[in-house]
PDB file of C-alpha atoms and ligand atoms in Angstrom:
ATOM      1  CA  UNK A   1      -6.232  -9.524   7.275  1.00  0.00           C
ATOM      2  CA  UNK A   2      -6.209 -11.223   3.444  1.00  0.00           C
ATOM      3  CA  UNK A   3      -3.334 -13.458   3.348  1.00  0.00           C
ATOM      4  CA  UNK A   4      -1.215 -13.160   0.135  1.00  0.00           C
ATOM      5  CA  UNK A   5       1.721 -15.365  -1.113  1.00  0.00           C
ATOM      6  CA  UNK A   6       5.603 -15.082   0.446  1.00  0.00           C
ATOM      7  CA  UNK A   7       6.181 -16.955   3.831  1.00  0.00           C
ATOM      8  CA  UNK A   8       5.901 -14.660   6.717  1.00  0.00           C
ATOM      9  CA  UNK A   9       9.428 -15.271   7.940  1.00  0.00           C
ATOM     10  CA  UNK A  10      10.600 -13.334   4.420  1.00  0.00           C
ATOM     11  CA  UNK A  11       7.625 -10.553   5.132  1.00  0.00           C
ATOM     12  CA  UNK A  12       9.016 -10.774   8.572  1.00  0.00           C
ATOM     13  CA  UNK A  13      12.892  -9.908   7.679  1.00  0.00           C
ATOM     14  CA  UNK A  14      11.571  -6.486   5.311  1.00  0.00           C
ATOM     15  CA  UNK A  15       9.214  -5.488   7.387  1.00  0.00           C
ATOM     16  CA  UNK A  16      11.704  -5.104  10.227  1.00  0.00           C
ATOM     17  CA  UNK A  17      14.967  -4.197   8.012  1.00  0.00           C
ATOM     18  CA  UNK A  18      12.749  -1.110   7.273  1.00  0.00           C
ATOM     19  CA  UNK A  19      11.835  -0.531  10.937  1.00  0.00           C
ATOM     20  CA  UNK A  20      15.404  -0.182  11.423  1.00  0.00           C
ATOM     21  CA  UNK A  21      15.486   2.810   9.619  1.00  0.00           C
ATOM     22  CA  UNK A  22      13.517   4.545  11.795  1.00  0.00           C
ATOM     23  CA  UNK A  23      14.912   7.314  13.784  1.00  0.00           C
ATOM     24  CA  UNK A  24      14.331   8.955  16.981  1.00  0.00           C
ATOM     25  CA  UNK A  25      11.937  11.701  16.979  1.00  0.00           C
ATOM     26  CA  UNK A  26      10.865  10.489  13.572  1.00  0.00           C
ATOM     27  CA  UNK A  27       7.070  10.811  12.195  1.00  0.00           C
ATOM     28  CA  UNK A  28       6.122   7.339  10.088  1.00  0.00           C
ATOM     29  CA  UNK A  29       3.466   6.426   7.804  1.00  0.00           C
ATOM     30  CA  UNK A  30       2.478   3.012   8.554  1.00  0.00           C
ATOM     31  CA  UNK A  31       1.221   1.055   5.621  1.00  0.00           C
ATOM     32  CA  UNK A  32      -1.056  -1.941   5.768  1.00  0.00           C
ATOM     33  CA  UNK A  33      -1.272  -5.227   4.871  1.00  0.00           C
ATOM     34  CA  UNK A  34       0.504  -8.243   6.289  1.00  0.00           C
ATOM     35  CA  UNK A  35       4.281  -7.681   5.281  1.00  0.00           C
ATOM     36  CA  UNK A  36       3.771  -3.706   6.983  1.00  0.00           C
ATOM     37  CA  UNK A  37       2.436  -5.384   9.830  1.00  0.00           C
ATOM     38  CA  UNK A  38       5.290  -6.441  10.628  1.00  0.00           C
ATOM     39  CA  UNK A  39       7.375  -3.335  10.816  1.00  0.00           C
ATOM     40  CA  UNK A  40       4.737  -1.718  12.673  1.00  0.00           C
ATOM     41  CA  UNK A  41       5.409  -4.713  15.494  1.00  0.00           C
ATOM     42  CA  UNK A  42       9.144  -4.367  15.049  1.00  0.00           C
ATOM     43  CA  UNK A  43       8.205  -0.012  15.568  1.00  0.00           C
ATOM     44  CA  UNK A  44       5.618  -0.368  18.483  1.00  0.00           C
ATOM     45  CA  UNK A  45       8.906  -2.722  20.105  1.00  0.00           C
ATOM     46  CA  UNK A  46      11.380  -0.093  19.521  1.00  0.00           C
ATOM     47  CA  UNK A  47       8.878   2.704  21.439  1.00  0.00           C
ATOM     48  CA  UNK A  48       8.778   0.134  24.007  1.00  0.00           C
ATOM     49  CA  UNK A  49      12.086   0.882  24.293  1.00  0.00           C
ATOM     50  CA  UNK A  50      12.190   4.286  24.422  1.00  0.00           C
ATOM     51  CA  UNK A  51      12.156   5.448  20.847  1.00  0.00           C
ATOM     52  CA  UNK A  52      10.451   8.419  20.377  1.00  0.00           C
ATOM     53  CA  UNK A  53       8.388   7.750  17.641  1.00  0.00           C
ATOM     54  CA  UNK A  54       4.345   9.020  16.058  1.00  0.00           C
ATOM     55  CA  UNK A  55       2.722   7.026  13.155  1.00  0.00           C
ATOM     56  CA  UNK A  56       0.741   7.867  11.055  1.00  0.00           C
ATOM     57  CA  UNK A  57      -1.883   5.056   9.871  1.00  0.00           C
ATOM     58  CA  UNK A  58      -3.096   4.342   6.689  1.00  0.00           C
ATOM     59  CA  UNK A  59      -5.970   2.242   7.119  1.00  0.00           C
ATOM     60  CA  UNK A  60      -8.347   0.659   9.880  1.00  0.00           C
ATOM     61  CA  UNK A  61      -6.002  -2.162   9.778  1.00  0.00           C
ATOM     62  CA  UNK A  62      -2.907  -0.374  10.431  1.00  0.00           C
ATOM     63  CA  UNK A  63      -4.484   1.985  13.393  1.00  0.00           C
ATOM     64  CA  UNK A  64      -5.343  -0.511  15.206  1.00  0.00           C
ATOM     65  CA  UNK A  65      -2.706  -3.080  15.050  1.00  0.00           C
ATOM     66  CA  UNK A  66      -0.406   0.163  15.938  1.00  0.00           C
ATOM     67  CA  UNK A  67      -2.438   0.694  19.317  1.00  0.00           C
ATOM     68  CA  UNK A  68      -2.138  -2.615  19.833  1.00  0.00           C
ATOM     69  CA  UNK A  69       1.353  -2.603  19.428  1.00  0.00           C
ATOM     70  CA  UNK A  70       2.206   0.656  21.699  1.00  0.00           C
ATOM     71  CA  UNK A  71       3.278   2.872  18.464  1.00  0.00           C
ATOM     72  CA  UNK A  72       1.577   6.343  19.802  1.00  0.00           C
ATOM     73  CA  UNK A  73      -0.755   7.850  16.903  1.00  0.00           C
ATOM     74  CA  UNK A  74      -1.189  10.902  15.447  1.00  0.00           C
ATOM     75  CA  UNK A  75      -2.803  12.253  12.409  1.00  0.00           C
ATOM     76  CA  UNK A  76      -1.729  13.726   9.110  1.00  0.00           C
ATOM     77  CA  UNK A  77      -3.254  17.000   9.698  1.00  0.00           C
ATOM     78  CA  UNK A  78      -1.791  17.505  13.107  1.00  0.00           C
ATOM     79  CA  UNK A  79       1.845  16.830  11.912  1.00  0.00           C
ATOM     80  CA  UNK A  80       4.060  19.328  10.001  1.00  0.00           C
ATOM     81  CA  UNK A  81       5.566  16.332   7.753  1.00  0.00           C
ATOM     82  CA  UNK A  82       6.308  12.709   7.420  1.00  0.00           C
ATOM     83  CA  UNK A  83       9.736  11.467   7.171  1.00  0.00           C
ATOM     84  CA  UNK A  84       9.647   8.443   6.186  1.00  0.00           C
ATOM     85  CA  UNK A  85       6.689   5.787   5.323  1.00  0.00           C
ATOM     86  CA  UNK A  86       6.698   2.320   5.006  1.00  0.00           C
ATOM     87  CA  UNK A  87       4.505   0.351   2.882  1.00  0.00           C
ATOM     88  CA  UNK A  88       3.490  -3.293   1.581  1.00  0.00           C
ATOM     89  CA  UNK A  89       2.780  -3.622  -2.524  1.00  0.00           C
ATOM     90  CA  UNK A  90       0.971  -6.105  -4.369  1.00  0.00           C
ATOM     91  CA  UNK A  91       3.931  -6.068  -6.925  1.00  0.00           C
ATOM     92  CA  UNK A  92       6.719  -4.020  -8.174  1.00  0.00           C
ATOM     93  CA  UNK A  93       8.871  -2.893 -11.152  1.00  0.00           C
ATOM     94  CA  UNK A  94      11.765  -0.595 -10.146  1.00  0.00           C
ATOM     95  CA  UNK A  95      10.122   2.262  -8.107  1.00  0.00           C
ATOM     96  CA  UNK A  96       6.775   1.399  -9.827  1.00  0.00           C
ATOM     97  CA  UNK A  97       4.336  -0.463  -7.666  1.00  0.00           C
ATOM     98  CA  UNK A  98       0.921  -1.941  -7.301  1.00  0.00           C
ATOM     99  CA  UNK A  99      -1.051  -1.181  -4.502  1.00  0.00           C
ATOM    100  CA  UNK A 100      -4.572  -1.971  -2.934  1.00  0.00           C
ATOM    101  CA  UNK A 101      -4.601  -5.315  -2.176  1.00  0.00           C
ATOM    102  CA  UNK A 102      -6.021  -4.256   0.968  1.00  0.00           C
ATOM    103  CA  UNK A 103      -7.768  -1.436  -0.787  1.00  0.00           C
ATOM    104  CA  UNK A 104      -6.139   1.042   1.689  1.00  0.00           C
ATOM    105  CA  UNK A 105      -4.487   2.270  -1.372  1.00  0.00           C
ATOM    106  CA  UNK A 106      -6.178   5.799  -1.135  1.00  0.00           C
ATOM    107  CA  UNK A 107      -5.178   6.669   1.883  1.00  0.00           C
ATOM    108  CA  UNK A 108      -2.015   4.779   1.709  1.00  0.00           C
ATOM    109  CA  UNK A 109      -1.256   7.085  -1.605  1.00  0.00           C
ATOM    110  CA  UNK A 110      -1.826  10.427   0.333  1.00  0.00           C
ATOM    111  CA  UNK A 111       0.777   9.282   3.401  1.00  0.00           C
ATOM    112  CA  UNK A 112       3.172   7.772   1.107  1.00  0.00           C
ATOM    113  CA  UNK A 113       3.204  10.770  -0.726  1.00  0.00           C
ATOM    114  CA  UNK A 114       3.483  13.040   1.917  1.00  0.00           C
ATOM    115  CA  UNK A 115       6.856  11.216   3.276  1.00  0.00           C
ATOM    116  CA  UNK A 116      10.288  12.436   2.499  1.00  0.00           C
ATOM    117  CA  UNK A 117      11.152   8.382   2.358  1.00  0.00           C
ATOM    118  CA  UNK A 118       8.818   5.800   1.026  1.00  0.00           C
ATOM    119  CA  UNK A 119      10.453   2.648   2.150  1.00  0.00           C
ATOM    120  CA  UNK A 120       8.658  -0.627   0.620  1.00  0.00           C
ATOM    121  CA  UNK A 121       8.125  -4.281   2.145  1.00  0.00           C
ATOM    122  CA  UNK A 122       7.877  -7.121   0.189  1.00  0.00           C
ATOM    123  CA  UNK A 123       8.542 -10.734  -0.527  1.00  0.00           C
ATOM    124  CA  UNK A 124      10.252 -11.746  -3.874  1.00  0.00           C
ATOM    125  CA  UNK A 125       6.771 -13.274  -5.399  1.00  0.00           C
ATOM    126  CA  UNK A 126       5.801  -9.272  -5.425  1.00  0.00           C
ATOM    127  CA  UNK A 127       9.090  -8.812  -7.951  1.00  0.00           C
ATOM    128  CA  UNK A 128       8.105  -8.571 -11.754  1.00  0.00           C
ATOM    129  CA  UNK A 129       9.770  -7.183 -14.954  1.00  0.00           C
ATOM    130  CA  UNK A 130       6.677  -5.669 -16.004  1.00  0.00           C
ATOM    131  CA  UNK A 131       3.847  -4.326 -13.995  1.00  0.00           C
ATOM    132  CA  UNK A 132       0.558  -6.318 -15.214  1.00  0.00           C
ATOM    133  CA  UNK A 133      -1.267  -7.057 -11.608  1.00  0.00           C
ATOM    134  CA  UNK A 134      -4.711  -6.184 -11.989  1.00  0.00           C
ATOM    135  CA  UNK A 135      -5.151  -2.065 -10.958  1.00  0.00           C
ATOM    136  CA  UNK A 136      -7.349  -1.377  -8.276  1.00  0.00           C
ATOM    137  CA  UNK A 137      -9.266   1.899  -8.109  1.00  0.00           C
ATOM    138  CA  UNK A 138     -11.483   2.840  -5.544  1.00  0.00           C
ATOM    139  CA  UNK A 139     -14.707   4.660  -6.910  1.00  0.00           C
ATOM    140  CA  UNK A 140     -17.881   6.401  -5.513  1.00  0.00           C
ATOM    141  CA  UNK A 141     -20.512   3.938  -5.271  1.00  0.00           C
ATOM    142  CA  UNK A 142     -23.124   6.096  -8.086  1.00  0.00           C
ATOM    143  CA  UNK A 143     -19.556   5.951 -10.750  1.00  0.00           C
ATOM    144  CA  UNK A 144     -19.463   2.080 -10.527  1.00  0.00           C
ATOM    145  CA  UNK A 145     -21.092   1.716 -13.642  1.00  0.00           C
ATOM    146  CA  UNK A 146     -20.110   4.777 -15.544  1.00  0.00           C
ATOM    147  CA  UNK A 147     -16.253   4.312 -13.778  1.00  0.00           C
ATOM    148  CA  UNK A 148     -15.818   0.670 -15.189  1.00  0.00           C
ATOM    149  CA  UNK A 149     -17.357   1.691 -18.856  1.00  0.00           C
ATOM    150  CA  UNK A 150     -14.217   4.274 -18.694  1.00  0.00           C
ATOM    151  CA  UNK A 151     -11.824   1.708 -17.711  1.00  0.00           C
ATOM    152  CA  UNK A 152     -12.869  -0.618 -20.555  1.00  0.00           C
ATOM    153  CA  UNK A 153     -12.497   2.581 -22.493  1.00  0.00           C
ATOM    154  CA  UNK A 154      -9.113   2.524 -21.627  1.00  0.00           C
ATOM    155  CA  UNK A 155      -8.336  -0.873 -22.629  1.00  0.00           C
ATOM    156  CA  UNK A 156      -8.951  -2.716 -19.067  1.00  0.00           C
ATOM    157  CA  UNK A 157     -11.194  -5.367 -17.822  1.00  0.00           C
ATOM    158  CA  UNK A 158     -12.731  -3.994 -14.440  1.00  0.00           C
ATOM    159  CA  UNK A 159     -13.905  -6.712 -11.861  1.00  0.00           C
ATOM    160  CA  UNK A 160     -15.787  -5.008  -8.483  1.00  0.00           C
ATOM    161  CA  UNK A 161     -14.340  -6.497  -5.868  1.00  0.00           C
ATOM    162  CA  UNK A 162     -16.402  -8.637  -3.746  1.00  0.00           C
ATOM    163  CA  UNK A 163     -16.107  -9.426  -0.223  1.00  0.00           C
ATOM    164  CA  UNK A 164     -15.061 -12.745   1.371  1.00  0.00           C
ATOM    165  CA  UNK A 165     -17.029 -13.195   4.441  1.00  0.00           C
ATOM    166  CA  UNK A 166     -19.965 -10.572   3.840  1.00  0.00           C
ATOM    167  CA  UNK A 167     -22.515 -10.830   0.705  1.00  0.00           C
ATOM    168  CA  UNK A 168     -21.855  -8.183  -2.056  1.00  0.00           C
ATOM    169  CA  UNK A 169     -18.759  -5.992  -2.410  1.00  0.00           C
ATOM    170  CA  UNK A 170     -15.616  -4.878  -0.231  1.00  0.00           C
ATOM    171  CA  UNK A 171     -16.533  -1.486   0.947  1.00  0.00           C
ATOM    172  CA  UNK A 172     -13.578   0.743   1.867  1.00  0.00           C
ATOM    173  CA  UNK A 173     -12.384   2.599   4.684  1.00  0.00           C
ATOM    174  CA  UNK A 174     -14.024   5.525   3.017  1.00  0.00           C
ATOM    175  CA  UNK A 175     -17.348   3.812   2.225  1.00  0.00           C
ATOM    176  CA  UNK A 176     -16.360   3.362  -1.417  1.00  0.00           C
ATOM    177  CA  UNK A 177     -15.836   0.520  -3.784  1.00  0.00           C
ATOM    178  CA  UNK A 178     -12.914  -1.027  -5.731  1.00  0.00           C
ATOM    179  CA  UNK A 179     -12.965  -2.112  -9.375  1.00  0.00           C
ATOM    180  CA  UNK A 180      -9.976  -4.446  -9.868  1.00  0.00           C
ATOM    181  CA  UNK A 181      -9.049  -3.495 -13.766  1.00  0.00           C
ATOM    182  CA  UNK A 182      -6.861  -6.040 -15.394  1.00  0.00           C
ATOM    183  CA  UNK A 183      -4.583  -4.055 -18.477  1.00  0.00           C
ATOM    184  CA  UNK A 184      -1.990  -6.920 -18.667  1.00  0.00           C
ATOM    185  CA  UNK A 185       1.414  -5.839 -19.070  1.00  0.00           C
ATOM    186  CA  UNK A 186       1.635  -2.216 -18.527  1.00  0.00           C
ATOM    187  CA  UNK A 187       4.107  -0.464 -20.834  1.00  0.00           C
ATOM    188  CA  UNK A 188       3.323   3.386 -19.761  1.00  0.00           C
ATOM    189  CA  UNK A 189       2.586   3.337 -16.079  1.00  0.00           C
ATOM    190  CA  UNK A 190       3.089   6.896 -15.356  1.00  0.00           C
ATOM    191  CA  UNK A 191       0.318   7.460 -18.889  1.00  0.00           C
ATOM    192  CA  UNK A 192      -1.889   4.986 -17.191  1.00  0.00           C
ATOM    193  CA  UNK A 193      -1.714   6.299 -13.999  1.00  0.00           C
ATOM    194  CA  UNK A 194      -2.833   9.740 -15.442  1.00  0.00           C
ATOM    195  CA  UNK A 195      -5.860   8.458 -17.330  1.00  0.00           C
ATOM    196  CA  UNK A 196      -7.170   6.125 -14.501  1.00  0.00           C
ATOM    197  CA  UNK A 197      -6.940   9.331 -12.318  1.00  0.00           C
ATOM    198  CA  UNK A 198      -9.166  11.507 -14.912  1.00  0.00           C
ATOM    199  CA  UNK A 199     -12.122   9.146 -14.511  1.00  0.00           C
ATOM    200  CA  UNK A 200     -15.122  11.030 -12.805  1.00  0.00           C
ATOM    201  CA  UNK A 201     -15.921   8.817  -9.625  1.00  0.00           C
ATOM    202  CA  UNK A 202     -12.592   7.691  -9.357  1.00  0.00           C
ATOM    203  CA  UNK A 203     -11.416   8.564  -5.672  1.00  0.00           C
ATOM    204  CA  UNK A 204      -7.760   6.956  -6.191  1.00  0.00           C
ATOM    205  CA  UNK A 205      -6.016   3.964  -8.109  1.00  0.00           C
ATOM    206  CA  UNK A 206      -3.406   1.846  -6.794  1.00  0.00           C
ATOM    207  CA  UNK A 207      -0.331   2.610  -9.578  1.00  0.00           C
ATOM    208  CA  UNK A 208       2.140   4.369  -7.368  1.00  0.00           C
ATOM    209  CA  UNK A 209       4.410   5.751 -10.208  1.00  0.00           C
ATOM    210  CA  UNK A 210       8.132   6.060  -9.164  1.00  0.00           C
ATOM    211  CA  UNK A 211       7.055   6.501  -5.335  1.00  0.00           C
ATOM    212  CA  UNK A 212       9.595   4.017  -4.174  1.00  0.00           C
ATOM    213  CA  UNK A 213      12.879   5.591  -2.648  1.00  0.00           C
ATOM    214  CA  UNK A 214      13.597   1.577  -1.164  1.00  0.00           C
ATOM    215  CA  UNK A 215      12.481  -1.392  -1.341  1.00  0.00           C
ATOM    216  CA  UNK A 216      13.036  -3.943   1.205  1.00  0.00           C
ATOM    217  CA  UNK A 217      12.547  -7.466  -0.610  1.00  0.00           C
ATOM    218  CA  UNK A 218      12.928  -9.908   2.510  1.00  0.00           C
ATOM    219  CA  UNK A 219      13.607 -13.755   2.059  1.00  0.00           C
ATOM    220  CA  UNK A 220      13.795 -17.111   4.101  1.00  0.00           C
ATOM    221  CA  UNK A 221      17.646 -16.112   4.318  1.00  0.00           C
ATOM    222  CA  UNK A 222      17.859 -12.394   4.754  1.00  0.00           C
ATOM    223  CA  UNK A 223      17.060  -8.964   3.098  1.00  0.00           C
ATOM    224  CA  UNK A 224      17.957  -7.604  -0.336  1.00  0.00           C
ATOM    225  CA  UNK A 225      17.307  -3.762  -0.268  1.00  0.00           C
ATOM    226  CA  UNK A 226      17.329  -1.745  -3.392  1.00  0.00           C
ATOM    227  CA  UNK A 227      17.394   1.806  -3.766  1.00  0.00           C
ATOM    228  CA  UNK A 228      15.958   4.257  -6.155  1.00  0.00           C
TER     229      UNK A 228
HETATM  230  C1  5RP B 301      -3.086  -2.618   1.005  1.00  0.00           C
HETATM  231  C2  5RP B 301      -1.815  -2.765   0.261  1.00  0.00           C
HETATM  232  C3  5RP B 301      -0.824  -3.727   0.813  1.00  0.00           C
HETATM  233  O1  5RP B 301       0.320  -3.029   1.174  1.00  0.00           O
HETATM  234  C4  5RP B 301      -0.532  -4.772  -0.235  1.00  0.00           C
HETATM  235  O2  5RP B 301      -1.755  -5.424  -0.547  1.00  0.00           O
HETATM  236  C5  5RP B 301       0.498  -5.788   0.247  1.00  0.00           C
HETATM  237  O3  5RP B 301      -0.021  -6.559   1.295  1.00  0.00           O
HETATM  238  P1  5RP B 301       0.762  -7.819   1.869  1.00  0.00           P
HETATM  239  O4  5RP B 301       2.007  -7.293   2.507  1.00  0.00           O
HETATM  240  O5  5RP B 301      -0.217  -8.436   2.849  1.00  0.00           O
HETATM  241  O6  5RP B 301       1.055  -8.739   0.710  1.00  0.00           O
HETATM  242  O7  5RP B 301      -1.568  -2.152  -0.754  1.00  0.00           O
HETATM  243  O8  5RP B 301      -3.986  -1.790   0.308  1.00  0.00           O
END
């Protein structure tokens, strides 16, 4: 898993205040990345327990730490809805947040959207007045070129991401790549948001436009939740 700034006692503390909210008989999207992970522990405990609970995973990642962790699986197509998902960010503004750090951010965007809750995780380094962390957006390999000439169209600096302990670049859970595009600070997300999604070759981008019904900001001393 990439490790990412915040201690993991705060991650820890919102990853489980959002478990909390999970009901009985409930169907949740499980995000990924290291703060989710930890509600997804804090879920697979609570079926331990008896909670009747399905997930729904977002990523390789989050599937198999949920198995792992006893939270019984089931897929997207085989449920009717999702009530409530919970998700890491890479940083947010209000409900506005930055996503695909793990570049699960596809996926993550279809179950988060799906959910009548999104319910986010986060440290307070992920906090900022303005959103200007670099936008991922996963592309098909053959619109790398002609993706990141549309990006810099757009005013961005696009980046493919390349992997840490393999040669070349990160390839996603869908065989596709990400183009990190720096914009700086980002006045119009929900404007940005539309034009990064009208690039041909672009599968998904990881501006999740007012998708936050909660966020969950843990620290060393507690958890701060704001609602939307
Ligand atoms: C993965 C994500 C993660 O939720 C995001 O990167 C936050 O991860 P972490 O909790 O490890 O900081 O969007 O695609």
């Amino acid at each position: 898993m990439k490790t990412t700034g915040g201690s993991d006692r705060a991650k820890r503390a919102a990853g489980e205040s959002a478990a909390d909210a999970v009901e009985d008989g409930a169907v949740v999207g499980l995000g990924t990345g290291s703060t989710a992970a930890h509600a997804i522990r804090a879920i697979g405990r609570a079926a331990d327990s008896g909670l009747d609970v399905r997930g729904v995973p977002t990523s390789f990642q989050s599937r198999e730490l949920a198995k792992e962790a006893g939270v019984p699986l089931v897929a997207l197509d085989e449920v009717n809805g999702v009530d409530l998902a919970i998700d890491g960010a890479d940083q947010f503004s209000g409900p506005h947040l930055v996503k695909g750090g793990g570049a699960a951010h596809a996926r993550e965007k279809v179950v988060d959207a799906a959910a009548d809750r999104l319910l986010v995780v986060a440290d307070p380094s992920k906090a900022a007045g303005r959103l200007d962390h670099p936008i991922p957006v996963e592309v098909l390999p053959d619109a790398r070129t002609t993706a990141a000439d549309d990006v810099r169209a757009l005013g961005g600096d696009p980046a493919l991401r390349e992997a840490e302990r393999k040669d070349g670049p990160v390839v996603t859970d869908n065989g596709n790549l990400v183009l990190d595009c720096a914009f700086g600070e980002i006045d119009r997300p929900a404007e940005l948001a539309a034009d990064l999604s009208a690039i041909p070759g672009a599968v998904e981008h990881g501006l999740f436009v007012g998708m936050a019904d909660e966020i969950h900001v843990g620290t060393d001393d507690g958890v701060e939740v704001r609602r939307f």
